[in-house]
CSV table of C-alpha atoms and ligand atoms in Angstrom, one decimal:
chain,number,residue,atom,x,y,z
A,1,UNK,CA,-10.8,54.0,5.6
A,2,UNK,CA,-10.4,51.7,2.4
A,3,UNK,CA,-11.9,48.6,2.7
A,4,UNK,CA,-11.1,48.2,6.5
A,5,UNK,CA,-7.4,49.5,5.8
A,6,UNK,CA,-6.5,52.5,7.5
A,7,UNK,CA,-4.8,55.0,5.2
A,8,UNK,CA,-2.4,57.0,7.0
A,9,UNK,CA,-1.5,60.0,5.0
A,10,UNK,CA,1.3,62.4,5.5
A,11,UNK,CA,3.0,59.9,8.1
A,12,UNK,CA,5.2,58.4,5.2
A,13,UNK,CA,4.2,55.0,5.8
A,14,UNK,CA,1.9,54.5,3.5
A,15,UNK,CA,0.5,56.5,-0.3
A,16,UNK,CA,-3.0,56.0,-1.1
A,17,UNK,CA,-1.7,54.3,-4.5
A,18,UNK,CA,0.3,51.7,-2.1
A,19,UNK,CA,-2.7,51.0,0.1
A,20,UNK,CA,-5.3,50.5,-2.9
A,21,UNK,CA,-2.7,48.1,-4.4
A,22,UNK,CA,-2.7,46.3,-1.8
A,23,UNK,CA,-6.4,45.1,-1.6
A,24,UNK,CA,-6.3,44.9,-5.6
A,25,UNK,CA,-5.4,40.8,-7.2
A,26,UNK,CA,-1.7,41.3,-8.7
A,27,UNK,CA,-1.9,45.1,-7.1
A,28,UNK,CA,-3.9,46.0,-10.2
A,29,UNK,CA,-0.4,46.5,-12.0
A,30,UNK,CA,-0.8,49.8,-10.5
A,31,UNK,CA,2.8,50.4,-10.4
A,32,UNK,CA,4.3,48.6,-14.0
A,33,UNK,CA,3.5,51.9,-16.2
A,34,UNK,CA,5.6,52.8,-18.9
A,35,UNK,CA,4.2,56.1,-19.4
A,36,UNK,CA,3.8,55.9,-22.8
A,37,UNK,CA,0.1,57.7,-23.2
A,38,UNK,CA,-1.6,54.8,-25.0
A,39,UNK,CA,-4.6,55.3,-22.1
A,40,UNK,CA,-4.9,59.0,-22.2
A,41,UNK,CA,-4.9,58.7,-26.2
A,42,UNK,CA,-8.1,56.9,-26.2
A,43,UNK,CA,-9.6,58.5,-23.1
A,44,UNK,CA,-13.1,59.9,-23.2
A,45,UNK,CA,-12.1,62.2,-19.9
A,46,UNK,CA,-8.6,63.3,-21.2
A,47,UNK,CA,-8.2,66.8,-21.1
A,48,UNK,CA,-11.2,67.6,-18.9
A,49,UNK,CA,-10.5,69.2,-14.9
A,50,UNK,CA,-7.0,69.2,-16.6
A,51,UNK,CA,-6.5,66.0,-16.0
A,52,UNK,CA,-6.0,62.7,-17.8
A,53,UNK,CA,-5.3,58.7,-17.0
A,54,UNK,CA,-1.6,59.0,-17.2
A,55,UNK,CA,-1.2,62.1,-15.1
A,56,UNK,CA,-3.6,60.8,-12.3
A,57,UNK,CA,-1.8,57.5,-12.3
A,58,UNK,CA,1.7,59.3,-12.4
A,59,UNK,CA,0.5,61.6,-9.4
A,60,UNK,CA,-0.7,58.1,-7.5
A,61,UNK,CA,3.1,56.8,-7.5
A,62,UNK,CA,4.9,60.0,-6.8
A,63,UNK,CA,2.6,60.4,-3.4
A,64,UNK,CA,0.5,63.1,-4.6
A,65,UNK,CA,-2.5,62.0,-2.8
A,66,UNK,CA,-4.1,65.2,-1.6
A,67,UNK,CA,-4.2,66.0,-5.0
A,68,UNK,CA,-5.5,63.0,-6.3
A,69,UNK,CA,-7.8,62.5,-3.5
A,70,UNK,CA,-9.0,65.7,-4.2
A,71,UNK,CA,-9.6,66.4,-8.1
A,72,UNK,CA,-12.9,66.3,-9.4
A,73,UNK,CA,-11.4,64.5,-12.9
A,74,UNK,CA,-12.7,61.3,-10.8
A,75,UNK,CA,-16.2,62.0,-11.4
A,76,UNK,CA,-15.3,62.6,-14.8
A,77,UNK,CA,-14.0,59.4,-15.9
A,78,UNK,CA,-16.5,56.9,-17.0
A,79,UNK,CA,-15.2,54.0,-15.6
A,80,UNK,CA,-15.6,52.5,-19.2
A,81,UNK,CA,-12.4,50.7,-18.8
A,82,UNK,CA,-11.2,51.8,-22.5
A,83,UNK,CA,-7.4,52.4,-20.7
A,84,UNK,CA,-7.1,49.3,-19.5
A,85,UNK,CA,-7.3,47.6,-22.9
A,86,UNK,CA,-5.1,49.9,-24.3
A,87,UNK,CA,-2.7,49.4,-21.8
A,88,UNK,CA,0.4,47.2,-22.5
A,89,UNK,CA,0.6,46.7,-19.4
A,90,UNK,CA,-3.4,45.9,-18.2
A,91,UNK,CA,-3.2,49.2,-15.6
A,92,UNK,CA,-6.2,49.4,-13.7
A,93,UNK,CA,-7.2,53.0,-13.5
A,94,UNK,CA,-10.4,52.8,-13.1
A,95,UNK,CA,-10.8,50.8,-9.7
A,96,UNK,CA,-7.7,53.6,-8.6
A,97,UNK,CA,-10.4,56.0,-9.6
A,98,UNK,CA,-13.7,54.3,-7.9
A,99,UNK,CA,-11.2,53.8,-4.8
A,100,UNK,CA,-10.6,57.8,-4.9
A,101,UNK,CA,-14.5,58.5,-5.3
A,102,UNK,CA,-14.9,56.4,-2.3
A,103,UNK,CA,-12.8,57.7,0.0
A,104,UNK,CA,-14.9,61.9,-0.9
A,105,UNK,CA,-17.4,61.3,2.1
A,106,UNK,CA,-20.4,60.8,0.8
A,107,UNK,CA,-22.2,63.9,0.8
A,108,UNK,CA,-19.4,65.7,-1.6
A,109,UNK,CA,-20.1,63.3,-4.3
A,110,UNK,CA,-22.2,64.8,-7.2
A,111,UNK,CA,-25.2,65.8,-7.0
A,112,UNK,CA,-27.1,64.1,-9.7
A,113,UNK,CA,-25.5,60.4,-9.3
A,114,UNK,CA,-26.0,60.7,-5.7
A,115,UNK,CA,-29.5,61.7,-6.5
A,116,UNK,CA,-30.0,59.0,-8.6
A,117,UNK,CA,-28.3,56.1,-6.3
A,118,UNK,CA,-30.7,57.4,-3.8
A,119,UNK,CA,-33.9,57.2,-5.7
A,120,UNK,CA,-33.1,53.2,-6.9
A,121,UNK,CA,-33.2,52.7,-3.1
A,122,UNK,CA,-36.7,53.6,-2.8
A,123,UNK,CA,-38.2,51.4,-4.7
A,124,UNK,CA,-38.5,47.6,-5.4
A,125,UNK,CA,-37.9,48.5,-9.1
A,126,UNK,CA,-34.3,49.6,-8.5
A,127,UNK,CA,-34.9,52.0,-10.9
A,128,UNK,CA,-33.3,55.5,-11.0
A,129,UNK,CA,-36.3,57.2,-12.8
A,130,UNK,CA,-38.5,56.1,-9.8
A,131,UNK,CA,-40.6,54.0,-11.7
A,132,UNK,CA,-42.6,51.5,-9.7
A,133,UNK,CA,-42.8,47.7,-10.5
A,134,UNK,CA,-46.8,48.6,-11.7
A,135,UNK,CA,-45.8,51.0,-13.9
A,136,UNK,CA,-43.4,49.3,-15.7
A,137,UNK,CA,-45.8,46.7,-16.2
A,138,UNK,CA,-48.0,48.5,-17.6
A,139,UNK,CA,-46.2,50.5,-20.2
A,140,UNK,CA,-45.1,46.4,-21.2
A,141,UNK,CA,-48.3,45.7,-21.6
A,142,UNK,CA,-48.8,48.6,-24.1
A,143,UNK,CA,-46.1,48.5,-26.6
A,144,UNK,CA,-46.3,44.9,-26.6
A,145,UNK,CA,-50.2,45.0,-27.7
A,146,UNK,CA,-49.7,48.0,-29.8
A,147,UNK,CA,-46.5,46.3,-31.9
A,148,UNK,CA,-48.4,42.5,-31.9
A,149,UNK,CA,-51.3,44.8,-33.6
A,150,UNK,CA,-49.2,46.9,-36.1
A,151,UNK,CA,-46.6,44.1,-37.1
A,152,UNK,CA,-48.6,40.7,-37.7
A,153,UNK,CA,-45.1,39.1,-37.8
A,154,UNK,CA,-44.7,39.6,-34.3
A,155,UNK,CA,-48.4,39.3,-33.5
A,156,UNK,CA,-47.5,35.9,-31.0
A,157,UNK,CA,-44.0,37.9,-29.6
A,158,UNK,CA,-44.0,37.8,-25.5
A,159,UNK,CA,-43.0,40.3,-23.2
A,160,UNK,CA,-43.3,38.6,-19.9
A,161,UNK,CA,-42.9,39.7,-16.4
A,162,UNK,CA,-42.5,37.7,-13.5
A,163,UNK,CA,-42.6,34.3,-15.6
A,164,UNK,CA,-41.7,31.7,-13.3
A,165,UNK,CA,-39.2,29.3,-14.7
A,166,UNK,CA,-37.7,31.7,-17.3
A,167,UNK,CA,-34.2,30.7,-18.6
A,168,UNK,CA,-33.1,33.9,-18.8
A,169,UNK,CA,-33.9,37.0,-16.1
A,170,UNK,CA,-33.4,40.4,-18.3
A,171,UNK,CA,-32.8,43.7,-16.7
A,172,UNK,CA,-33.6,46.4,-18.5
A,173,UNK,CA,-32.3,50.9,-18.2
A,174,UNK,CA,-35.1,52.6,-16.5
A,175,UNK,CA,-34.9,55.9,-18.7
A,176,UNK,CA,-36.5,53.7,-21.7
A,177,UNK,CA,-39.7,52.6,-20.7
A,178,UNK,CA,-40.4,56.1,-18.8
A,179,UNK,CA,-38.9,58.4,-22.2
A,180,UNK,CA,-38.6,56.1,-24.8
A,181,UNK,CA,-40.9,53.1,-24.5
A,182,UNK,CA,-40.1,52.4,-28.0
A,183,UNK,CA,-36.7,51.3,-27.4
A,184,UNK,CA,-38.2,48.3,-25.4
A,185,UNK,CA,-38.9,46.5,-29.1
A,186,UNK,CA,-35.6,45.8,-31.0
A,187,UNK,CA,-34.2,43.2,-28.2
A,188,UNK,CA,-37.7,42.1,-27.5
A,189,UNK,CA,-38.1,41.0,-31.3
A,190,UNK,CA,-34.5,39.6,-31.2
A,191,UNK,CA,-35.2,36.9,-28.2
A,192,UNK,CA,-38.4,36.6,-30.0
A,193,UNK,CA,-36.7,35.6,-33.4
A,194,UNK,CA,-34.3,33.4,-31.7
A,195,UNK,CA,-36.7,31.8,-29.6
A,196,UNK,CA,-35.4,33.2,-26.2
A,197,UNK,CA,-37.5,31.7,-23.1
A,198,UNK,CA,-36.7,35.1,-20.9
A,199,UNK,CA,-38.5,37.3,-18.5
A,200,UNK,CA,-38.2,40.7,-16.7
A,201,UNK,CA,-38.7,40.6,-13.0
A,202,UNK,CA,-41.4,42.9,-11.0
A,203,UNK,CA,-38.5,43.4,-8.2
A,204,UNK,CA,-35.2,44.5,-9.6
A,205,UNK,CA,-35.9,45.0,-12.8
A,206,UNK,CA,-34.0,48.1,-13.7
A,207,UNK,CA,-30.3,47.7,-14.7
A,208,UNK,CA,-28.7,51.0,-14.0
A,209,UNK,CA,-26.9,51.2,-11.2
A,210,UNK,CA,-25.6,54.9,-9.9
A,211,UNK,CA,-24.7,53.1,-6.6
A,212,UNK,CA,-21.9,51.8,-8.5
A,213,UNK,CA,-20.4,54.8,-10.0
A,214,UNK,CA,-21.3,56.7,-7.0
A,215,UNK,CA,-18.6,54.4,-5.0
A,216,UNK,CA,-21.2,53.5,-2.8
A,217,UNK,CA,-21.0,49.7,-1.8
A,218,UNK,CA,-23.2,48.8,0.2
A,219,UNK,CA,-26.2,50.2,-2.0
A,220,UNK,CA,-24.2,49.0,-5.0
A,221,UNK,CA,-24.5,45.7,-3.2
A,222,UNK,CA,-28.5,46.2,-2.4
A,223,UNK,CA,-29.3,46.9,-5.5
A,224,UNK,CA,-27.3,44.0,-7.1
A,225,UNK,CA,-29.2,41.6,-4.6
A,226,UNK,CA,-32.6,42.8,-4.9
A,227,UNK,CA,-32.2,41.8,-9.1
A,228,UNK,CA,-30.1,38.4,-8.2
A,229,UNK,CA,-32.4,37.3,-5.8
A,230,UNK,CA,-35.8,38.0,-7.8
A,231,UNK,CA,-33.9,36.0,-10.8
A,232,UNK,CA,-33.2,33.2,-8.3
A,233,UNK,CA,-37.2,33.7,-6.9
A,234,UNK,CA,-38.3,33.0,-10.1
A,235,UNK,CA,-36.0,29.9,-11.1
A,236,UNK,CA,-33.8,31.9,-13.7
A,237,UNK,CA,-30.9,30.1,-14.8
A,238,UNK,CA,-29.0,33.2,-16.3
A,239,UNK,CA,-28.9,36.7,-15.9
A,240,UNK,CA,-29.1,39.1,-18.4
A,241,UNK,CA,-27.7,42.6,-17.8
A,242,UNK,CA,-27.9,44.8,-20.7
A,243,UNK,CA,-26.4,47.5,-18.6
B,301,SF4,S1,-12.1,54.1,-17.4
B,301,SF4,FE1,-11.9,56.3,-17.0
B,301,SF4,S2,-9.7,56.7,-17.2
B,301,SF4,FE2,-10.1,54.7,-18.2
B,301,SF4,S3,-10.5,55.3,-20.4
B,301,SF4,FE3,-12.5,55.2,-19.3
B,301,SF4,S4,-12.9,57.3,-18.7
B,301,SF4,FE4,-10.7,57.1,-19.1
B,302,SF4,S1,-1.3,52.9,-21.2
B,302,SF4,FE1,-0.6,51.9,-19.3
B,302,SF4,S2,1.6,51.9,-19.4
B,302,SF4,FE2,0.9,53.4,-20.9
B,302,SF4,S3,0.8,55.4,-19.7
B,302,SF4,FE3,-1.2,54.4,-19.6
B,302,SF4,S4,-1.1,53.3,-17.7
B,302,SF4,FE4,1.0,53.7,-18.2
């Protein structure tokens, strides 16, 4: 099943490159390449699982789908979208690949992402790590009052969380503030220095989101809400995602 659509494999009525560019805007280009390599040049996940963009899209439109459906170069790519802005022709391989990961059931996906997806859904943080809203508080707390202490310039520099009101909502990657709390300062100072009126949210605060590359919807979709909906909560008029 792919997005309610039906695939029917092996009955020649339909390829699993057909069917995703049919729920894609403008079929995702999916079948205007000119094989010329410029993705697979500039690929982080060429060459691994023996695999690279070009040859999984060329295995897509000759019907090779138990092969595509079943390589593990999907969870290889990155979904960093590098190929597409070296395509001439604005190829979306990467939603061909999320569409693949989504149709493994569920179970078969990796591991660790799986692991990960499923740990953000335990708690209001959203955070992979597993670090509750408190927590994350706190360590705030602490390198703001240790940095305002050691750097006088920055002695009056805010870190808020849960300001009502805030123009801007701010997620921020959950591995920081649990392994290197350190790496909270640089954008703090920089909304400090340009005046930023910002705040983190309690709920939702973490930006990672494994749902997503685990081709998991519906928790891609919870997670998403629980971050949009504390932003709209606390009368946010943008939303920052520095994921
Ligand atoms: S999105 Fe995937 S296929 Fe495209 S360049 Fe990045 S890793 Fe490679
Ligand atoms: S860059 Fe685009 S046109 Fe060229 S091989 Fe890759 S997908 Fe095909």
């Amino acid at each position: 099943m792919l997005n309610g659509k039906i695939i029917e494999l092996g009955r020649g009525k339909s390829t699993f490159m057909e069917t995703v560019r049919e729920i894609l805007p403008e079929g995702g280009n999916l079948n205007m390449c000119l094989t010329c390599g410029a993705c697979s040049s500039g690929c982080p996940a060429t060459g691994m699982e023996n695999m690279d963009p070009r040859k999984f899209l060329r295995m897509a439109a000759l019907g090779m789908d138990e092969e595509i459906l079943s390589t593990p170069w999907v969870w290889m790519c990155t979904m960093c979208q590098r190929c597409i802005y070296a395509c001439p022709m604005k190829i979306d391989i990467p939603r061909l690949v999320y569409e693949v990961r989504a149709a493994w059931p569920r179970e078969t996906r990796p591991k660790g992402i799986m692991g990960s997806c499923d740990m953000a859904l335990k708690n209001e943080s959203g955070s992979a790590m597993g670090t509750a809203p408190d927590d994350f508080a706190f360590v705030v707390d602490d390198i703001l009052t240790e940095c305002r202490e050691a750097q006088p310039e920055f002695e009056d520099m805010e870190a808020p969380v849960d300001k009502e009101g805030a123009e801007f909502f701010l997620n921020q990657n959950s591995r920081e503030p649990v392994t290197e709390p350190d790496e909270l300062l640089p954008l703090w100072k920089i909304l400090h220095l340009v005046g930023a009126d910002w705040t983190y949210g309690s709920r939702g605060w973490a930006g990672e989101n494994y749902c997503m590359f685990l081709a998991d919807n519906q928790s891609w979709e919870r997670l998403t809400r629980q971050s949009a909906d504390k932003a709209s909560e606390l009368g946010c008029k943008v939303f920052l995602n520095t994921e």
